[in-house]
Structure formats: structure tokens, C-alpha cells
Short mmCIF file of C-alpha atoms and ligand atoms in Angstrom, two decimals:
data_model
loop_
_atom_site.label_atom_id
_atom_site.label_comp_id
_atom_site.label_asym_id
_atom_site.label_seq_id
_atom_site.Cartn_x
_atom_site.Cartn_y
_atom_site.Cartn_z
CA MET A 199 175.51 141.92 71.00
CA LYS A 200 172.60 143.84 72.53
CA ARG A 201 170.14 141.52 70.71
CA ARG A 202 171.89 138.41 72.03
CA LEU A 203 171.77 139.77 75.57
CA GLY A 204 168.06 140.45 75.09
CA TRP A 205 167.37 136.82 74.07
CA TYR A 206 169.47 135.59 76.96
CA ILE A 207 167.45 137.62 79.52
CA PHE A 208 164.18 136.52 77.89
CA GLY A 209 165.18 132.83 78.04
CA LEU A 210 166.26 133.12 81.66
CA ALA A 211 162.93 134.70 82.61
CA ILE A 212 161.03 131.81 80.97
CA VAL A 213 163.14 129.22 82.81
CA ILE A 214 162.50 130.97 86.15
CA LEU A 215 158.77 131.16 85.44
CA LEU A 216 158.45 127.51 84.46
CA THR A 217 160.48 126.32 87.44
CA ALA A 218 158.31 128.35 89.83
CA SER A 219 155.12 126.86 88.34
CA GLY A 220 156.54 123.36 88.68
CA CYS A 221 156.39 122.54 84.93
CA LEU A 222 160.06 121.76 84.58
CA ALA A 223 160.11 119.58 87.69
CA GLY A 224 158.56 116.71 85.71
CA ASP A 225 157.78 113.27 87.24
CA ASN A 226 160.64 113.27 89.65
CA ASN A 227 159.24 116.01 91.80
CA PRO A 228 155.47 115.56 92.16
CA SER A 229 153.24 117.74 94.28
CA ASN A 230 152.59 116.73 97.86
CA GLU A 231 149.38 114.90 97.10
CA GLN A 232 150.92 113.02 94.22
CA ALA A 233 153.81 112.07 96.49
CA ILE A 234 151.48 110.47 99.04
CA GLU A 235 149.57 108.65 96.33
CA ALA A 236 152.82 107.39 94.79
CA GLU A 237 154.05 106.32 98.19
CA TRP A 238 150.99 104.15 98.76
CA GLN A 239 151.06 102.72 95.29
CA SER A 240 154.67 101.72 95.66
CA GLN A 241 153.80 100.13 99.01
CA ASP A 242 151.05 98.15 97.37
CA ASN A 243 153.52 96.71 94.91
CA ALA A 244 156.34 96.30 97.38
CA GLU A 245 157.43 92.77 98.18
CA GLU A 246 159.81 93.89 100.88
CA PRO A 247 159.44 96.80 103.30
CA SER A 248 160.96 99.87 101.78
CA ALA A 249 162.79 102.39 103.93
CA GLU A 250 161.86 105.39 101.70
CA VAL A 251 158.09 104.89 101.94
CA TYR A 252 157.70 104.24 105.63
CA PRO A 253 156.61 105.88 107.90
CA PRO A 254 153.96 107.39 105.63
CA ALA A 255 153.51 111.15 105.24
CA ARG A 256 150.02 111.12 106.79
CA PRO A 257 148.41 109.25 109.68
CA LEU A 258 147.13 105.76 108.86
CA VAL A 259 143.36 105.37 109.03
CA LEU A 260 141.84 102.26 110.64
CA GLY A 261 138.13 101.45 110.46
CA PHE A 262 137.18 99.27 113.43
CA SER A 263 133.85 97.46 113.65
CA GLN A 264 133.26 96.52 117.28
CA LEU A 265 130.49 93.97 117.81
CA GLY A 266 128.86 95.49 120.88
CA SER A 267 129.18 96.39 124.56
CA GLU A 268 127.72 93.32 126.27
CA SER A 269 130.37 92.64 128.92
CA ASP A 270 133.25 94.00 130.97
CA TRP A 271 135.57 92.09 128.62
CA ARG A 272 134.13 94.02 125.68
CA GLU A 273 134.49 97.38 127.46
CA ALA A 274 138.13 96.59 128.17
CA ASN A 275 138.66 95.55 124.56
CA THR A 276 137.15 98.79 123.24
CA THR A 277 139.26 100.92 125.59
CA SER A 278 142.38 99.01 124.59
CA ILE A 279 141.70 99.58 120.87
CA LYS A 280 141.06 103.31 121.36
CA GLU A 281 144.07 103.91 123.59
CA ALA A 282 146.44 101.92 121.41
CA ALA A 283 145.31 103.78 118.27
CA GLU A 284 145.96 107.10 119.93
CA GLU A 285 149.34 106.00 121.15
CA ALA A 286 150.34 104.76 117.70
CA GLY A 287 149.12 107.96 116.02
CA ILE A 288 146.58 105.96 113.98
CA GLU A 289 143.32 107.69 113.10
CA LEU A 290 140.51 105.43 114.31
CA LEU A 291 137.02 105.29 112.84
CA PHE A 292 135.08 103.33 115.47
CA GLU A 293 131.62 101.80 114.98
CA ASN A 294 129.68 99.79 117.58
CA ALA A 295 127.27 97.29 116.00
CA GLU A 296 125.34 96.45 119.20
CA GLN A 297 125.25 92.70 118.38
CA SER A 298 124.01 93.10 114.80
CA GLN A 299 125.94 91.48 111.96
CA GLU A 300 123.95 93.65 109.54
CA LYS A 301 125.28 96.76 111.30
CA GLN A 302 128.79 95.37 110.99
CA PHE A 303 128.25 95.04 107.22
CA GLU A 304 127.10 98.68 107.11
CA ALA A 305 130.16 99.81 109.09
CA ILE A 306 132.52 97.89 106.80
CA ARG A 307 130.84 99.39 103.71
CA SER A 308 131.23 102.88 105.13
CA PHE A 309 134.93 102.20 105.78
CA ILE A 310 135.33 101.06 102.18
CA GLU A 311 133.61 104.21 100.96
CA LYS A 312 135.94 106.34 103.05
CA ARG A 313 138.95 104.48 101.62
CA VAL A 314 140.49 103.66 105.01
CA ASP A 315 143.92 102.02 104.94
CA VAL A 316 142.95 98.97 107.01
CA ILE A 317 139.68 97.50 108.35
CA ALA A 318 139.53 95.53 111.61
CA VAL A 319 136.46 93.54 112.64
CA ALA A 320 135.47 91.84 115.90
CA PRO A 321 132.81 89.56 114.35
CA VAL A 322 129.64 89.01 116.37
CA VAL A 323 128.92 85.60 114.80
CA HIS A 324 131.03 82.90 113.20
CA SER A 325 129.52 82.63 109.71
CA GLY A 326 128.19 84.83 106.91
CA TRP A 327 131.25 86.98 106.23
CA ASP A 328 132.21 85.85 102.70
CA GLU A 329 130.36 88.49 100.66
CA ILE A 330 131.29 91.55 102.70
CA LEU A 331 134.95 90.54 102.87
CA LYS A 332 134.95 90.09 99.10
CA GLU A 333 133.82 93.72 98.83
CA ALA A 334 136.75 94.84 100.99
CA LYS A 335 139.17 92.73 98.98
CA GLN A 336 137.88 94.14 95.70
CA ALA A 337 138.47 97.63 97.10
CA GLY A 338 142.04 96.60 97.93
CA ILE A 339 141.63 97.20 101.68
CA PRO A 340 143.21 94.60 103.98
CA VAL A 341 141.00 93.18 106.74
CA ILE A 342 142.16 92.09 110.20
CA ILE A 343 139.87 89.76 112.13
CA THR A 344 140.22 90.34 115.84
CA ASP A 345 138.90 88.64 118.98
CA ARG A 346 136.33 86.13 117.61
CA SER A 347 137.11 83.88 114.66
CA ILE A 348 135.13 83.44 111.46
CA ASP A 349 134.17 80.48 109.33
CA ILE A 350 135.05 81.29 105.74
CA ASP A 351 135.74 79.32 102.54
CA ASP A 352 138.46 81.60 101.18
CA PRO A 353 140.98 82.54 103.87
CA SER A 354 142.64 85.04 101.53
CA LEU A 355 139.72 87.37 102.34
CA TYR A 356 141.43 88.46 105.56
CA VAL A 357 145.09 89.02 106.35
CA THR A 358 145.32 87.82 109.93
CA HIS A 359 143.27 86.79 112.95
CA ILE A 360 144.43 88.26 116.27
CA GLY A 361 142.84 86.79 119.39
CA ALA A 362 142.65 84.02 121.94
CA ASP A 363 142.43 80.27 121.37
CA LEU A 364 138.79 79.96 122.35
CA TYR A 365 138.63 76.17 121.95
CA GLU A 366 141.59 75.79 124.28
CA GLU A 367 139.79 77.90 126.89
CA GLY A 368 136.98 75.34 126.94
CA VAL A 369 139.53 72.54 127.26
CA LYS A 370 141.15 74.29 130.23
CA ALA A 371 137.75 74.69 131.90
CA GLY A 372 137.02 70.98 131.38
CA LYS A 373 140.41 69.91 132.73
CA TYR A 374 139.94 71.99 135.86
CA LEU A 375 136.56 70.38 136.43
CA LEU A 376 137.88 66.82 136.05
CA ASP A 377 140.59 67.57 138.56
CA LYS A 378 138.36 69.38 141.04
CA MET A 379 135.67 66.68 141.08
CA ARG A 380 137.90 63.61 140.76
CA ASP A 381 136.86 62.22 144.17
CA GLN A 382 133.18 63.15 143.89
CA GLN A 383 130.37 60.69 143.56
CA ALA A 384 128.46 60.24 140.33
CA PRO A 385 126.25 61.57 138.92
CA ILE A 386 127.68 65.08 138.68
CA GLY A 387 124.91 67.20 137.22
CA PHE A 388 126.08 70.30 135.41
CA VAL A 389 124.58 73.23 133.56
CA GLU A 390 126.03 75.49 130.92
CA LEU A 391 125.42 79.19 130.26
CA ARG A 392 126.38 79.70 126.64
CA GLY A 393 127.30 83.02 125.07
CA THR A 394 125.71 84.63 122.03
CA GLU A 395 124.16 82.02 119.72
CA GLY A 396 126.37 81.39 116.69
CA SER A 397 129.36 83.28 118.11
CA SER A 398 132.76 81.60 117.96
CA PRO A 399 133.56 81.86 121.71
CA SER A 400 130.31 80.12 122.52
CA ILE A 401 130.75 77.43 119.87
CA GLN A 402 134.42 76.79 120.61
CA ARG A 403 134.41 77.05 124.39
CA GLY A 404 131.43 74.72 124.43
CA LYS A 405 133.16 72.18 122.17
CA GLY A 406 136.46 72.33 124.04
CA PHE A 407 134.71 71.72 127.34
CA GLN A 408 132.47 68.96 126.01
CA ASN A 409 135.31 67.13 124.25
CA THR A 410 137.38 67.20 127.44
CA ILE A 411 134.77 65.61 129.66
CA THR A 412 133.53 63.17 127.02
CA GLY A 413 134.11 59.62 128.20
CA HIS A 414 133.68 60.63 131.86
CA ASP A 415 130.27 59.11 132.32
CA GLU A 416 129.84 60.51 135.82
CA TYR A 417 129.02 63.89 134.23
CA LYS A 418 125.43 64.56 133.31
CA LEU A 419 124.44 67.65 131.33
CA LEU A 420 121.20 68.90 132.87
CA ASP A 421 120.71 72.04 130.80
CA SER A 422 122.46 74.37 128.39
CA GLU A 423 121.13 77.70 127.19
CA ALA A 424 122.37 80.88 125.50
CA ALA A 425 122.50 83.90 127.82
CA ASP A 426 124.16 86.36 125.43
CA PHE A 427 127.29 86.98 127.53
CA THR A 428 125.37 89.44 129.76
CA MET A 429 124.98 89.48 133.53
CA GLU A 430 121.26 90.12 133.36
CA LYS A 431 120.54 87.21 131.05
CA GLY A 432 122.92 84.99 133.01
CA LYS A 433 120.90 85.60 136.13
CA GLN A 434 117.58 85.05 134.39
CA VAL A 435 118.61 81.77 132.72
CA MET A 436 120.26 80.41 135.87
CA LYS A 437 117.08 81.15 137.79
CA GLY A 438 115.20 78.96 135.31
CA PHE A 439 117.82 76.17 135.64
CA LEU A 440 117.44 76.22 139.43
CA GLN A 441 113.67 76.10 139.27
CA GLU A 442 113.91 73.12 136.95
CA HIS A 443 116.76 71.12 138.49
CA GLY A 444 117.31 72.54 142.00
CA SER A 445 120.13 70.98 143.98
CA GLU A 446 120.78 68.42 141.28
CA ILE A 447 123.00 71.13 139.80
CA ARG A 448 126.50 70.66 141.17
CA VAL A 449 128.49 72.51 138.54
CA LEU A 450 128.02 75.60 136.39
CA PHE A 451 130.18 76.27 133.35
CA ALA A 452 129.56 79.89 132.25
CA HIS A 453 131.08 80.96 128.94
CA ASN A 454 132.00 84.35 130.45
CA ASP A 455 132.35 86.14 133.77
CA ASP A 456 129.37 88.44 133.38
CA MET A 457 126.96 85.51 133.06
CA ALA A 458 128.65 83.81 136.05
CA LEU A 459 128.18 86.97 138.13
CA GLY A 460 124.50 87.03 137.23
CA ALA A 461 124.20 83.34 138.05
CA ILE A 462 125.79 83.90 141.47
CA GLU A 463 122.96 86.28 142.33
CA ALA A 464 120.38 83.73 141.19
CA ILE A 465 122.03 80.95 143.21
CA GLU A 466 122.11 83.09 146.37
CA GLU A 467 118.49 84.11 145.92
CA TYR A 468 117.60 80.44 145.56
CA GLY A 469 119.29 79.79 148.91
CA LEU A 470 122.37 77.87 147.75
CA ARG A 471 126.03 78.84 148.18
CA PRO A 472 127.84 79.70 144.93
CA GLY A 473 131.27 78.10 144.81
CA LYS A 474 130.33 75.60 147.55
CA ASP A 475 127.02 73.95 146.71
CA ILE A 476 127.59 74.67 143.05
CA VAL A 477 131.11 74.71 141.62
CA ILE A 478 131.46 77.65 139.22
CA ILE A 479 133.90 77.87 136.31
CA SER A 480 133.91 80.86 134.00
CA VAL A 481 136.01 82.50 131.30
CA ASP A 482 137.58 85.99 130.88
CA GLY A 483 139.28 86.98 134.15
CA THR A 484 137.72 90.36 134.86
CA ARG A 485 138.43 92.14 138.14
CA LYS A 486 134.86 91.50 139.35
CA ALA A 487 135.24 87.77 138.73
CA PHE A 488 138.55 87.80 140.58
CA GLU A 489 136.86 89.37 143.58
CA LYS A 490 134.42 86.45 143.57
CA LEU A 491 137.35 84.04 143.25
CA VAL A 492 138.87 85.60 146.38
CA LEU A 493 135.55 85.06 148.21
CA GLY A 494 135.39 81.45 146.98
CA GLN A 495 132.15 82.11 145.09
CA ILE A 496 133.79 81.29 141.76
CA ASN A 497 136.20 78.34 141.77
CA CYS A 498 138.09 78.78 138.52
CA VAL A 499 138.48 81.49 135.89
CA VAL A 500 140.05 80.71 132.54
CA GLU A 501 141.70 83.88 131.28
CA CYS A 502 140.84 85.46 127.93
CA ASN A 503 142.81 88.61 127.24
CA PRO A 504 140.82 91.58 125.84
CA LEU A 505 143.81 93.93 125.66
CA LEU A 506 144.35 93.38 121.95
CA GLY A 507 144.75 97.05 120.96
CA PRO A 508 148.57 97.13 120.80
CA ASN A 509 148.67 93.93 118.70
CA VAL A 510 146.06 95.28 116.29
CA MET A 511 147.87 98.61 115.86
CA GLN A 512 151.17 96.85 115.30
CA ALA A 513 149.53 94.74 112.61
CA VAL A 514 148.13 97.88 110.95
CA GLN A 515 151.60 99.43 110.85
CA GLU A 516 153.21 96.26 109.55
CA LEU A 517 150.66 96.08 106.75
CA ALA A 518 151.27 99.70 105.83
CA ALA A 519 154.99 98.95 105.68
CA GLY A 520 154.26 96.18 103.17
CA ARG A 521 155.13 93.32 105.47
CA THR A 522 153.36 89.97 105.49
CA LEU A 523 151.68 88.97 108.74
CA PRO A 524 151.26 85.49 110.19
CA LYS A 525 147.75 84.25 109.48
CA ARG A 526 147.10 83.67 113.16
CA ILE A 527 148.32 85.68 116.17
CA VAL A 528 147.29 84.03 119.45
CA SER A 529 147.28 85.87 122.77
CA SER A 530 148.75 83.95 125.70
CA GLU A 531 146.51 83.25 128.69
CA SER A 532 146.41 81.54 132.10
CA VAL A 533 144.01 79.71 134.38
CA PHE A 534 143.29 81.13 137.86
CA THR A 535 141.93 79.19 140.82
CA GLU A 536 140.71 80.32 144.26
CA GLN A 537 144.18 79.68 145.69
CA MET A 538 145.83 82.08 143.25
CA ALA A 539 143.16 84.78 143.39
CA GLU A 540 144.32 86.84 146.37
CA LYS A 541 147.78 87.31 144.91
CA GLU A 542 146.48 88.19 141.45
CA VAL A 543 143.41 90.34 142.09
CA GLY A 544 145.45 93.56 142.44
CA ASN A 545 147.11 93.00 139.07
CA ARG A 546 143.91 92.86 137.03
CA LYS A 547 143.78 95.58 134.41
CA TYR A 548 140.15 95.02 133.42
O1 LIG B 151 134.62 86.21 126.50
C1 LIG B 151 132.89 87.76 126.42
C2 LIG B 151 132.52 88.76 125.39
O2 LIG B 151 134.53 87.42 122.18
C3 LIG B 151 136.14 86.48 123.59
O3 LIG B 151 132.89 88.16 124.17
C4 LIG B 151 135.02 87.44 123.47
C5 LIG B 151 133.88 87.22 124.43
C6 LIG B 151 134.21 87.37 125.90
O4 LIG B 151 131.39 89.39 125.51
O5 LIG B 151 132.90 88.28 127.71
#
């Protein structure tokens, strides 16, 4: 009897010991780290969102490659991304490439190395993304393209593109011009300040505008040059246009507000009245451009919304929950004329 009791106590002690060390818990009760790993693996395989694995047990990590800081639009975009990440409780790794695609590649590679959950890229130029996105895909990290679009053979290399319809912005600018100048005498000489060479907003806004006025033979393109979306370069290039073509220039189409603001300075210094002697159309809708609209120094601003942060963070969370995103998420935008400016200027958030 005594011996049996002895064995019983011995056995009980072993069971207690093993339970405390976790050995008897087996696969159904993994350690914390294993649990997180398992959670993410099951999300990877999940077809449908699964209630048990979401929200995850740790903050999501987003690597964001911003293309630069060339304009007020870009500043607003960066702020929006940072604020929205904080609000959503997403850990943000932020890299500014200062207009270099090579630096964007480096940033993306560093995100892959750090095994972030999602990568988002605002691509400086339209082409050349195939190889780097293959690297991300091979690492199993989903990529969101935001703001500018890319030209790529295999669209499975990114999950979604969140941003404006840049071609449509050019169309809107062209339509405004046709309406504004419908009673004017030919020829109507115009100049164009393009954005960064090879960037999708410059390519697409330019095409949209051109295609809209094609067939209207009263329009004569006097000059078109890239001014990198900056105010400084906008002023410098406009100065050159004025020296070359003087008062033949009756219209300026600037691919963004910053370049238009620079051009306004050049036009005033040349002794002409912006918005009167030269009709000015630009894109973005920054507060500074609105102030010029109110003064009648810009005639039309086509809106392009930089506040994409909340959309990007939502996409990150949807991906983490295993949901499929639409391939294209387009932000909605308006057109503002001088007449509307006074009422709207107070509402501008950027
Ligand atoms: O219009 C311009 C900026 O990519 C849509 O980039 C964006 C453009 C924006 O620098 O101001």
C-alpha cells in the first residue's frame, strides 16, 4: 500500500513538472512567438478573413518608400501617411528617396530584409519596377503602389494602386481651357510646364490635356519643358519661355501648383499680369494655389488629393486580414475655378 502511494506521488510530481515546462502542452498550446508565427502563416493560407487571427497580436509593420519632398502636395502626402499610420497603430518605416529611383530600390530591399508585413511605394518614375517588385514577391511581401502609377508587364507584382486618375486630370484641364477660350481669336499660343521627366503624373496629365485639345487648330503649342514639380524650376523655365515667346503666350498649363506659383513670379517680373494676360491652369489644389485663385492670378485648379494615408492604412489592414483588394482604388477629385475659390479657400487642408 505504502509502495503504491509512493509511485502515485512520484507520478504526480512528474506530471506537474512536465506541465510547468510546457512539454505536455504539445502543438495545441504553442509559446507566444510560435502563436504569432502560426497566426501569420494561417493568414497567408486563408482564403477568407478569419475571425480568430485578426486583429494580430503585434502591430503591423509598413515600409513606405516616399519619392521625395518636391512640393506642397508631397509634404501633405507625407504628413497624411505618418498621421494615418499612427492613428491605425501601424508601425511605419519611412524612407525619403529624394527623387532617386535607385534609392527607392534600396529602401524596398531594406524593408524586405526587415521582413515588414507590407511595402508601399510612391514611385518617382513610371517604368523600371519589374525586378525590384519580383524581389518583394519572392519574399512573400505584398506591395501597394500609391500616388503615381507604374508601367509593368506582370500586374501580379503589386496588390493594388491607390491614387488619383492622373490622365483624367489632364482632360479636365483641357476641357476648362476649351470652355474659357471658346470666344477667343486664333492663334492661342500656349506653354506647358511639365513635372518630373518620366513620372506618371507628367506623362498622363500631358496626354490627357493634349488629347482633349487635339482637333482644335486654334491652339498652338509654343513650348513645353520639364520643371520637376518645383516652384524654383517653374519660375526659371517660365522666365525662359517669356524671353523666347513674350506676349505670344496666352495660356500656361502647369502640371502642378508649385510650378504655377513660380511661373506667376516670372510673369510679374516680366511685366505681364498672371491670370489676365496669361490664363493659368494648374493641378493639385494646395492652399497657396487657392489664394492665387481668389486673387484671379490662377484661373483654374484641377484637384489632386494627397491625403491618401487613411486609404493606404486601410489597405494594409485588409491585406493582413487576408482580404483581396480591388486592383485600383481611385480618389475622387474636383475642379475649382476663380468663381468658386473664395468659398473653398478656407476648407483647404493642404
Ligand atoms: O501633383 C505634384 C507632386 O505625384 C500626383 O507629385 C503627384 C504629383 C503632384 O510633386 O505636386
